[in-house]
Amino acid sequence: MESIARISSLMETARELTLDAAQATRSVRSSSRPLDRNQIRKLLDSRNDREVLEGLRRVISMMYRNQKTPPFFSSVVKNVASPNIEIKKLVYIYLIHHAEQEPDLALLSINTIQKSLSDQSPQVRALALKTMSGIRVPVISQIVSLAIKKGVADMSPYVRKAAALSIPKCYRLDPSQLPQLIGCLSILLGDKQYYVAGAAVSAFLEICPDRIDLIHRHYRGLVRKIVDMDEWSQLAMLRLMSYYARRCFPRSAESTWQPQQRNTNVDEFYADSPDAGQARQVTIGGDLLLLLNSIKPLLQSRNSGVVVAVTRCYVDVGTPEYVKLAAGPLVALLRGAQDIQQLALYNIVSVCLMRPHDFVKYASHFLVRATDPAPVWELKLEVLTIIFPHSPIHVKSLILKELEHFSRGSDKALVREAVRAIGRCAQSDVKTAPRCLKLLLSQITSLDGTLAAESLTVIRHLIQQDAEGHAGTVVRLAKNLDSASDPQARATIIWLVGEFSGMNGDDNIAPDVLRILLKDFPSESEAAKRQILLLGAKVYLHHVNRKREAPKAMEEDDDPPQDTDMHPVVRLWEYLILLVRYDSSYELRDRARMYKSLLGVPQLATLMLLAPKPASQAPSPSESRRGFLLGSSTLVLAGGGGIHGLRGYEALPEWVEAGKEPDPRLRDQDDGGMSGRYGGEKSAAPAAGDMLDQAATSRPPPAKANGLGEGVGVGVGAKTLDDWLAEDNQQEDEESEEAEEETETEEETEEETEEEETDEEDDEGEAESDDDGEGDGLVKGSFKAKDGE
């Protein structure tokens, strides 16, 4: 009969599996076939779990396709008491989504959800807690608060994690519940399970990020758990610890680099520091050192956000040695997808602006690839120009060859950025400036107008840095004026000639260049005409100033001599004014009248036209992002965020002043998660997980000794194994004494024989007691071995 029942149960199980597979296949085939509302309601009202599950799947599918599903509210919610966990999940999803639209009907299911908080399955209890906190009906805020308090004391860490994640939801629902929520949060922050503590940190940052007094006694425990947490909790922890370090660990600029003798007590406690065996150590606190060393393994995380967060922590609260450790993992992020590459490069550029030496050995990783999109190669070129002055000769040569190759490409945007990068390299390193200038001069005759114009712009910046040393360069540019076809390139060359028109007196090429340009003035571009007009004004002004400085002219009066109209420069200027007078450009005619009036007062014209121009500097495009936190949106969108960042951006606070920091002894008061003992929020009861851990690890006082050593007790007032064995021996002795008394009364004549027999029995009893004592010792030894394990 038993075999028949087993076979029938197996057949029933096979039937259920077959029906489930058929239902799944049918749902896949018929998923595209919509059902009307009556058919869906019929499925939801069925007593078959499979049909109810099919109906719920269709309703959830309609809900996520933005179709009308509120009419099914009553039919769906009545399945909230189903024992099927899959049905419960779908009902809870639907309930959370529509509770705000039907608050009255949603309240009818609260009692059923509350009953699920006492279910035997931790998964059901956690799911009920998540659902209750997700129903955004303010009336149930106190019920949610009580449910969170119950979840905090739950035996299952899975439920306690759900309670931690429910705290921010309850706070958003009713901010007046903050005192009770802080009490629950202070317990969860000290939870032994790392994933519970990680969720508690996320909740802490959302509801009370300024209450750092709750963190003091849990600081070291949280720091040690950070390696085991999930990625989201690690991000929250790193953000919290950066803020905590700035508020609690004083640090001055001069003491950051000052070596000192290390504290032996601190070294013993934080023996995992990188320089534990050295006599010289950066003067940072032991607790901060614990943080910096504990997050070091996170640099190998598979999550790019965690790597960036660790780097941010090292940059904001660490030392340059730790920042150097993060350079390699940051560069490793360039092996990821293009979007990750771009975000990683933003952070690399920000760190590189502070520590360019750390990225020199990774220069080959920033070479531009043919498949790189525009935002990626722009940032790569920027990194190359930042590390260029700090690189050895062979790396500089590699970078210049790379930039020269892309400056001759077909992509105009890439050509422009490559030429600008060459200019930034030349400005940052004076020794390589001649090589960069030679490279740029070879490109001004290019048929590509974009390349020629950008090259001349960069050349102009380089010439302005050392005007006297580049007089020959200006002459070379003037010779290439006929071959320069781009309007902007011609305008740049003409402007440079005008800047050098006052050198060497009459021995200057500027008047002759002006004469050549006036031959084809009507066919020049608008930009070139403006520069020709400015060149003519400068040449004429230099001529006037030289005549005024002549000795004969100074003896007569301060006005120019009357025969200057016969000079060729005066004729060129009058001819230029005549040409501009009949030009079609209003702006050009207005400029000519302004220059003519200005030249009537030579002193004023000298101040306006011949004033020395400061050398142009081409800073890194990311200079505007300097100072923003790594990993923040403001760092990426700094152009739109301004100097204060985007809305909602919060910078880290300044380092706390020495003497105003919290007492370091607060971090020594670790009460195992029980709050309220050292000035924090007092909790009503300790967490259930802590009670279990204490019960498992607690050791009772030794039991009463039995002559063979300390007893192995199991609790206060409990009998030990030695006590039980001693009682058995005592009973045997009492029974033997009673037998002796009976034999004495019955056989008094055989007294001597009985005494001998009793002596033998006593000897045997002693031997037995000795054997029992050895057995006790062996058992006790085994228990001690287990305790030692």
Tab-separated table of N, CA, C and O in Angstrom, residues 314-412:
chain	number	residue	atom	x	y	z
A	314	TYR	N	39.801	59.002	-1.544
A	314	TYR	CA	41.239	59.223	-1.419
A	314	TYR	C	41.610	60.667	-1.738
A	314	TYR	O	42.489	61.254	-1.101
A	315	VAL	N	40.970	61.249	-2.735
A	315	VAL	CA	41.290	62.625	-3.118
A	315	VAL	C	40.833	63.608	-2.048
A	315	VAL	O	41.538	64.575	-1.722
A	316	ASP	N	39.658	63.356	-1.458
A	316	ASP	CA	39.069	64.316	-0.530
A	316	ASP	C	39.622	64.198	0.884
A	316	ASP	O	39.788	65.208	1.573
A	317	VAL	N	39.896	62.968	1.340
A	317	VAL	CA	40.319	62.799	2.733
A	317	VAL	C	41.619	62.026	2.861
A	317	VAL	O	42.089	61.822	3.984
A	318	GLY	N	42.193	61.562	1.763
A	318	GLY	CA	43.407	60.759	1.825
A	318	GLY	C	44.659	61.564	1.581
A	318	GLY	O	44.675	62.799	1.647
A	319	THR	N	45.716	60.864	1.267
A	319	THR	CA	47.015	61.464	0.998
A	319	THR	C	47.421	61.143	-0.440
A	319	THR	O	46.828	60.268	-1.077
A	320	PRO	N	48.428	61.838	-0.988
A	320	PRO	CA	48.847	61.560	-2.367
A	320	PRO	C	49.260	60.113	-2.606
A	320	PRO	O	49.124	59.621	-3.730
A	321	GLU	N	49.757	59.432	-1.577
A	321	GLU	CA	50.138	58.029	-1.761
A	321	GLU	C	48.936	57.169	-2.106
A	321	GLU	O	49.005	56.273	-2.957
A	322	TYR	N	47.826	57.446	-1.464
A	322	TYR	CA	46.616	56.677	-1.748
A	322	TYR	C	46.007	57.076	-3.095
A	322	TYR	O	45.432	56.246	-3.792
A	323	VAL	N	46.115	58.350	-3.451
A	323	VAL	CA	45.614	58.777	-4.766
A	323	VAL	C	46.386	58.080	-5.877
A	323	VAL	O	45.820	57.703	-6.907
A	324	LYS	N	47.657	57.883	-5.666
A	324	LYS	CA	48.482	57.186	-6.658
A	324	LYS	C	48.021	55.740	-6.834
A	324	LYS	O	48.069	55.195	-7.940
A	325	LEU	N	47.557	55.107	-5.753
A	325	LEU	CA	47.048	53.735	-5.850
A	325	LEU	C	45.800	53.658	-6.709
A	325	LEU	O	45.522	52.629	-7.329
A	326	ALA	N	45.018	54.725	-6.769
A	326	ALA	CA	43.752	54.713	-7.511
A	326	ALA	C	43.929	55.042	-8.987
A	326	ALA	O	42.970	54.891	-9.755
A	327	ALA	N	45.119	55.481	-9.394
A	327	ALA	CA	45.311	55.865	-10.797
A	327	ALA	C	45.146	54.665	-11.727
A	327	ALA	O	44.455	54.750	-12.756
A	328	GLY	N	45.762	53.536	-11.395
A	328	GLY	CA	45.664	52.349	-12.238
A	328	GLY	C	44.249	51.829	-12.394
A	328	GLY	O	43.787	51.589	-13.520
A	329	PRO	N	43.483	51.621	-11.287
A	329	PRO	CA	42.089	51.186	-11.446
A	329	PRO	C	41.232	52.157	-12.235
A	329	PRO	O	40.322	51.734	-12.953
A	330	LEU	N	41.501	53.457	-12.122
A	330	LEU	CA	40.736	54.415	-12.934
A	330	LEU	C	41.013	54.221	-14.421
A	330	LEU	O	40.096	54.236	-15.250
A	331	VAL	N	42.268	54.034	-14.769
A	331	VAL	CA	42.624	53.822	-16.175
A	331	VAL	C	42.046	52.508	-16.675
A	331	VAL	O	41.658	52.392	-17.853
A	332	ALA	N	41.934	51.504	-15.813
A	332	ALA	CA	41.369	50.215	-16.219
A	332	ALA	C	39.913	50.338	-16.638
A	332	ALA	O	39.405	49.489	-17.387
A	333	LEU	N	39.216	51.377	-16.188
A	333	LEU	CA	37.817	51.559	-16.586
A	333	LEU	C	37.682	51.898	-18.066
A	333	LEU	O	36.580	51.802	-18.626
A	334	LEU	N	38.780	52.289	-18.719
A	334	LEU	CA	38.722	52.620	-20.143
A	334	LEU	C	38.514	51.386	-21.000
A	334	LEU	O	38.290	51.508	-22.212
A	335	ARG	N	38.581	50.196	-20.408
A	335	ARG	CA	38.314	48.968	-21.165
A	335	ARG	C	36.830	48.657	-21.268
A	335	ARG	O	36.450	47.701	-21.937
A	336	GLY	N	36.012	49.425	-20.594
A	336	GLY	CA	34.578	49.174	-20.590
A	336	GLY	C	33.889	49.767	-21.803
A	336	GLY	O	34.510	50.084	-22.824
A	337	ALA	N	32.575	49.898	-21.690
A	337	ALA	CA	31.773	50.448	-22.781
A	337	ALA	C	32.090	51.929	-22.973
A	337	ALA	O	32.746	52.569	-22.144
A	338	GLN	N	31.581	52.480	-24.082
A	338	GLN	CA	31.919	53.858	-24.418
A	338	GLN	C	31.357	54.845	-23.414
A	338	GLN	O	32.000	55.854	-23.098
A	339	ASP	N	30.144	54.576	-22.907
A	339	ASP	CA	29.589	55.513	-21.931
A	339	ASP	C	30.381	55.492	-20.639
A	339	ASP	O	30.610	56.538	-20.009
A	340	ILE	N	30.851	54.299	-20.237
A	340	ILE	CA	31.684	54.206	-19.033
A	340	ILE	C	33.035	54.865	-19.285
A	340	ILE	O	33.600	55.521	-18.396
A	341	GLN	N	33.569	54.711	-20.498
A	341	GLN	CA	34.844	55.366	-20.829
A	341	GLN	C	34.735	56.882	-20.679
A	341	GLN	O	35.624	57.525	-20.104
A	342	GLN	N	33.648	57.438	-21.178
A	342	GLN	CA	33.508	58.887	-21.116
A	342	GLN	C	33.430	59.380	-19.675
A	342	GLN	O	34.114	60.342	-19.304
A	343	LEU	N	32.618	58.720	-18.856
A	343	LEU	CA	32.506	59.139	-17.464
A	343	LEU	C	33.819	58.922	-16.713
A	343	LEU	O	34.200	59.735	-15.865
A	344	ALA	N	34.492	57.813	-17.029
A	344	ALA	CA	35.783	57.579	-16.380
A	344	ALA	C	36.799	58.647	-16.771
A	344	ALA	O	37.606	59.089	-15.931
A	345	LEU	N	36.778	59.074	-18.027
A	345	LEU	CA	37.735	60.090	-18.478
A	345	LEU	C	37.485	61.430	-17.811
A	345	LEU	O	38.433	62.186	-17.533
A	346	TYR	N	36.219	61.775	-17.553
A	346	TYR	CA	35.942	63.014	-16.826
A	346	TYR	C	36.614	62.997	-15.448
A	346	TYR	O	37.205	63.996	-15.015
A	347	ASN	N	36.514	61.863	-14.777
A	347	ASN	CA	37.129	61.754	-13.452
A	347	ASN	C	38.652	61.680	-13.547
A	347	ASN	O	39.353	62.223	-12.693
A	348	ILE	N	39.154	61.016	-14.593
A	348	ILE	CA	40.610	60.950	-14.770
A	348	ILE	C	41.183	62.342	-15.016
A	348	ILE	O	42.230	62.705	-14.459
A	349	VAL	N	40.514	63.128	-15.841
A	349	VAL	CA	40.990	64.488	-16.105
A	349	VAL	C	40.993	65.308	-14.823
A	349	VAL	O	41.940	66.073	-14.551
A	350	SER	N	39.944	65.148	-14.013
A	350	SER	CA	39.871	65.914	-12.766
A	350	SER	C	41.012	65.539	-11.820
A	350	SER	O	41.618	66.406	-11.182
A	351	VAL	N	41.313	64.240	-11.711
A	351	VAL	CA	42.421	63.813	-10.856
A	351	VAL	C	43.751	64.205	-11.481
A	351	VAL	O	44.698	64.590	-10.773
A	352	CYS	N	43.845	64.142	-12.800
A	352	CYS	CA	45.086	64.452	-13.496
A	352	CYS	C	45.467	65.924	-13.346
A	352	CYS	O	46.650	66.263	-13.337
A	353	LEU	N	44.486	66.794	-13.227
A	353	LEU	CA	44.787	68.202	-13.008
A	353	LEU	C	45.496	68.418	-11.672
A	353	LEU	O	46.280	69.364	-11.518
A	354	MET	N	45.237	67.532	-10.703
A	354	MET	CA	45.880	67.640	-9.396
A	354	MET	C	47.163	66.821	-9.309
A	354	MET	O	48.131	67.246	-8.691
A	355	ARG	N	47.161	65.633	-9.906
A	355	ARG	CA	48.299	64.712	-9.801
A	355	ARG	C	48.668	64.200	-11.190
A	355	ARG	O	48.428	63.029	-11.522
A	356	PRO	N	49.258	65.030	-12.070
A	356	PRO	CA	49.570	64.556	-13.428
A	356	PRO	C	50.675	63.512	-13.466
A	356	PRO	O	50.700	62.686	-14.380
A	357	HIS	N	51.566	63.525	-12.484
A	357	HIS	CA	52.679	62.568	-12.514
A	357	HIS	C	52.197	61.127	-12.414
A	357	HIS	O	52.844	60.215	-12.955
A	358	ASP	N	51.064	60.901	-11.738
A	358	ASP	CA	50.605	59.533	-11.511
A	358	ASP	C	50.094	58.867	-12.780
A	358	ASP	O	49.963	57.638	-12.817
A	359	PHE	N	49.808	59.641	-13.821
A	359	PHE	CA	49.235	59.079	-15.042
A	359	PHE	C	50.227	59.038	-16.197
A	359	PHE	O	49.850	58.661	-17.302
A	360	VAL	N	51.472	59.430	-15.949
A	360	VAL	CA	52.449	59.456	-17.041
A	360	VAL	C	52.702	58.050	-17.578
A	360	VAL	O	52.783	57.830	-18.794
A	361	LYS	N	52.805	57.071	-16.693
A	361	LYS	CA	53.103	55.708	-17.150
A	361	LYS	C	51.934	55.056	-17.876
A	361	LYS	O	52.084	53.996	-18.481
A	362	TYR	N	50.780	55.676	-17.837
A	362	TYR	CA	49.612	55.147	-18.553
A	362	TYR	C	49.326	55.939	-19.826
A	362	TYR	O	48.200	55.924	-20.329
A	363	ALA	N	50.331	56.647	-20.347
A	363	ALA	CA	50.109	57.527	-21.505
A	363	ALA	C	49.601	56.752	-22.715
A	363	ALA	O	48.784	57.253	-23.495
A	364	SER	N	50.056	55.519	-22.905
A	364	SER	CA	49.636	54.744	-24.085
A	364	SER	C	48.156	54.386	-24.046
A	364	SER	O	47.562	54.105	-25.090
A	365	HIS	N	47.544	54.409	-22.869
A	365	HIS	CA	46.116	54.095	-22.767
A	365	HIS	C	45.240	55.243	-23.257
A	365	HIS	O	44.035	55.045	-23.467
A	366	PHE	N	45.827	56.428	-23.418
A	366	PHE	CA	45.044	57.592	-23.839
A	366	PHE	C	45.241	57.929	-25.310
A	366	PHE	O	44.827	59.005	-25.748
A	367	LEU	N	45.869	57.042	-26.060
A	367	LEU	CA	45.993	57.268	-27.496
A	367	LEU	C	44.628	57.087	-28.145
A	367	LEU	O	43.873	56.179	-27.811
A	368	VAL	N	44.339	57.960	-29.089
A	368	VAL	CA	43.017	57.973	-29.714
A	368	VAL	C	42.876	56.804	-30.677
A	368	VAL	O	43.789	56.503	-31.450
A	369	ARG	N	41.721	56.154	-30.622
A	369	ARG	CA	41.408	55.060	-31.529
A	369	ARG	C	40.436	55.533	-32.597
A	369	ARG	O	39.717	56.519	-32.425
A	370	ALA	N	40.415	54.789	-33.691
A	370	ALA	CA	39.527	55.167	-34.799
A	370	ALA	C	38.070	55.023	-34.426
A	370	ALA	O	37.198	55.689	-34.998
A	371	THR	N	37.746	54.152	-33.469
A	371	THR	CA	36.354	53.912	-33.087
A	371	THR	C	35.878	54.801	-31.949
A	371	THR	O	34.716	54.694	-31.535
A	372	ASP	N	36.742	55.651	-31.443
A	372	ASP	CA	36.345	56.502	-30.316
A	372	ASP	C	35.392	57.592	-30.780
A	372	ASP	O	35.651	58.271	-31.793
A	373	PRO	N	34.289	57.813	-30.045
A	373	PRO	CA	33.407	58.942	-30.387
A	373	PRO	C	34.048	60.261	-29.986
A	373	PRO	O	35.074	60.309	-29.296
A	374	ALA	N	33.428	61.345	-30.414
A	374	ALA	CA	34.004	62.677	-30.200
A	374	ALA	C	34.224	63.005	-28.721
A	374	ALA	O	35.302	63.492	-28.357
A	375	PRO	N	33.244	62.774	-27.817
A	375	PRO	CA	33.517	63.121	-26.413
A	375	PRO	C	34.683	62.356	-25.806
A	375	PRO	O	35.390	62.886	-24.946
A	376	VAL	N	34.913	61.130	-26.277
A	376	VAL	CA	35.997	60.312	-25.715
A	376	VAL	C	37.350	60.824	-26.179
A	376	VAL	O	38.272	61.012	-25.379
A	377	TRP	N	37.496	61.038	-27.512
A	377	TRP	CA	38.820	61.468	-27.959
A	377	TRP	C	39.142	62.895	-27.536
A	377	TRP	O	40.315	63.268	-27.391
A	378	GLU	N	38.136	63.732	-27.308
A	378	GLU	CA	38.424	65.064	-26.780
A	378	GLU	C	39.053	64.985	-25.391
A	378	GLU	O	40.037	65.684	-25.087
A	379	LEU	N	38.491	64.125	-24.548
A	379	LEU	CA	39.039	63.970	-23.203
A	379	LEU	C	40.404	63.291	-23.223
A	379	LEU	O	41.282	63.614	-22.405
A	380	LYS	N	40.599	62.342	-24.147
A	380	LYS	CA	41.912	61.700	-24.248
A	380	LYS	C	42.992	62.709	-24.652
A	380	LYS	O	44.097	62.710	-24.083
A	381	LEU	N	42.687	63.557	-25.619
A	381	LEU	CA	43.659	64.575	-26.008
A	381	LEU	C	43.945	65.531	-24.859
A	381	LEU	O	45.089	65.997	-24.687
A	382	GLU	N	42.935	65.803	-24.065
A	382	GLU	CA	43.148	66.695	-22.925
A	382	GLU	C	44.076	66.059	-21.902
A	382	GLU	O	44.962	66.735	-21.340
A	383	VAL	N	43.906	64.771	-21.644
A	383	VAL	CA	44.793	64.084	-20.702
A	383	VAL	C	46.230	64.090	-21.230
A	383	VAL	O	47.186	64.313	-20.473
A	384	LEU	N	46.392	63.854	-22.523
A	384	LEU	CA	47.742	63.839	-23.096
A	384	LEU	C	48.435	65.189	-22.949
A	384	LEU	O	49.640	65.256	-22.662
A	385	THR	N	47.699	66.263	-23.130
A	385	THR	CA	48.310	67.594	-22.992
A	385	THR	C	48.602	67.929	-21.531
A	385	THR	O	49.545	68.687	-21.250
A	386	ILE	N	47.835	67.373	-20.607
A	386	ILE	CA	48.087	67.662	-19.186
A	386	ILE	C	49.358	66.966	-18.712
A	386	ILE	O	50.172	67.540	-17.973
A	387	ILE	N	49.532	65.709	-19.119
A	387	ILE	CA	50.711	64.959	-18.656
A	387	ILE	C	51.944	65.238	-19.506
A	387	ILE	O	53.042	64.774	-19.166
A	388	PHE	N	51.808	65.990	-20.595
A	388	PHE	CA	52.928	66.221	-21.520
A	388	PHE	C	54.136	66.855	-20.834
A	388	PHE	O	55.259	66.345	-20.962
A	389	PRO	N	54.000	67.959	-20.095
A	389	PRO	CA	55.225	68.564	-19.503
A	389	PRO	C	55.866	67.713	-18.416
A	389	PRO	O	57.020	67.960	-18.058
A	390	HIS	N	55.189	66.723	-17.891
A	390	HIS	CA	55.732	65.879	-16.821
A	390	HIS	C	56.249	64.541	-17.333
A	390	HIS	O	56.637	63.694	-16.527
A	391	SER	N	56.234	64.349	-18.651
A	391	SER	CA	56.600	63.058	-19.233
A	391	SER	C	58.068	63.045	-19.642
A	391	SER	O	58.665	64.104	-19.890
A	392	PRO	N	58.655	61.863	-19.740
A	392	PRO	CA	60.027	61.775	-20.276
A	392	PRO	C	60.053	62.074	-21.765
A	392	PRO	O	59.010	62.242	-22.417
A	393	ILE	N	61.258	62.099	-22.334
A	393	ILE	CA	61.413	62.548	-23.727
A	393	ILE	C	60.693	61.607	-24.695
A	393	ILE	O	60.016	62.063	-25.625
A	394	HIS	N	60.821	60.295	-24.493
A	394	HIS	CA	60.208	59.375	-25.451
A	394	HIS	C	58.684	59.442	-25.407
A	394	HIS	O	58.011	59.275	-26.430
A	395	VAL	N	58.120	59.737	-24.241
A	395	VAL	CA	56.658	59.886	-24.153
A	395	VAL	C	56.220	61.188	-24.822
A	395	VAL	O	55.196	61.234	-25.509
A	396	LYS	N	57.005	62.254	-24.653
A	396	LYS	CA	56.685	63.508	-25.341
A	396	LYS	C	56.711	63.326	-26.848
A	396	LYS	O	55.831	63.840	-27.566
A	397	SER	N	57.706	62.612	-27.341
A	397	SER	CA	57.784	62.359	-28.775
A	397	SER	C	56.588	61.558	-29.257
A	397	SER	O	56.024	61.836	-30.321
A	398	LEU	N	56.179	60.573	-28.478
A	398	LEU	CA	55.009	59.773	-28.838
A	398	LEU	C	53.749	60.633	-28.898
A	398	LEU	O	52.934	60.521	-29.832
A	399	ILE	N	53.586	61.519	-27.927
A	399	ILE	CA	52.392	62.367	-27.893
A	399	ILE	C	52.373	63.324	-29.073
A	399	ILE	O	51.327	63.521	-29.726
A	400	LEU	N	53.523	63.922	-29.395
A	400	LEU	CA	53.567	64.861	-30.514
A	400	LEU	C	53.302	64.158	-31.847
A	400	LEU	O	52.609	64.704	-32.721
A	401	LYS	N	53.823	62.965	-32.015
A	401	LYS	CA	53.556	62.220	-33.241
A	401	LYS	C	52.075	61.861	-33.349
A	401	LYS	O	51.488	61.896	-34.436
A	402	GLU	N	51.503	61.525	-32.231
A	402	GLU	CA	50.073	61.212	-32.219
A	402	GLU	C	49.258	62.441	-32.606
A	402	GLU	O	48.340	62.363	-33.435
A	403	LEU	N	49.587	63.584	-32.045
A	403	LEU	CA	48.849	64.805	-32.359
A	403	LEU	C	49.084	65.234	-33.802
A	403	LEU	O	48.155	65.725	-34.477
A	404	GLU	N	50.305	65.072	-34.309
A	404	GLU	CA	50.587	65.416	-35.707
A	404	GLU	C	49.792	64.541	-36.661
A	404	GLU	O	49.275	65.021	-37.686
A	405	HIS	N	49.664	63.267	-36.328
A	405	HIS	CA	48.904	62.356	-37.191
A	405	HIS	C	47.439	62.770	-37.278
A	405	HIS	O	46.873	62.837	-38.389
A	406	PHE	N	46.843	63.092	-36.143
A	406	PHE	CA	45.424	63.444	-36.165
A	406	PHE	C	45.183	64.861	-36.653
A	406	PHE	O	44.075	65.189	-37.076
A	407	SER	N	46.203	65.724	-36.626
A	407	SER	CA	46.032	67.069	-37.173
A	407	SER	C	45.965	67.065	-38.689
A	407	SER	O	45.574	68.079	-39.287
A	408	ARG	N	46.313	65.968	-39.316
A	408	ARG	CA	46.253	65.866	-40.777
A	408	ARG	C	45.144	64.919	-41.231
A	408	ARG	O	45.169	64.431	-42.360
A	409	GLY	N	44.209	64.653	-40.351
A	409	GLY	CA	43.119	63.753	-40.687
A	409	GLY	C	42.014	64.437	-41.467
A	409	GLY	O	42.115	65.602	-41.879
A	410	SER	N	40.924	63.708	-41.663
A	410	SER	CA	39.794	64.212	-42.442
A	410	SER	C	38.680	64.768	-41.568
A	410	SER	O	37.822	65.502	-42.053
A	411	ASP	N	38.682	64.408	-40.295
A	411	ASP	CA	37.664	64.913	-39.377
A	411	ASP	C	38.056	66.318	-38.931
A	411	ASP	O	39.060	66.513	-38.247
A	412	LYS	N	37.268	67.317	-39.320
A	412	LYS	CA	37.623	68.698	-39.028
A	412	LYS	C	37.641	68.978	-37.532
A	412	LYS	O	38.494	69.729	-37.046
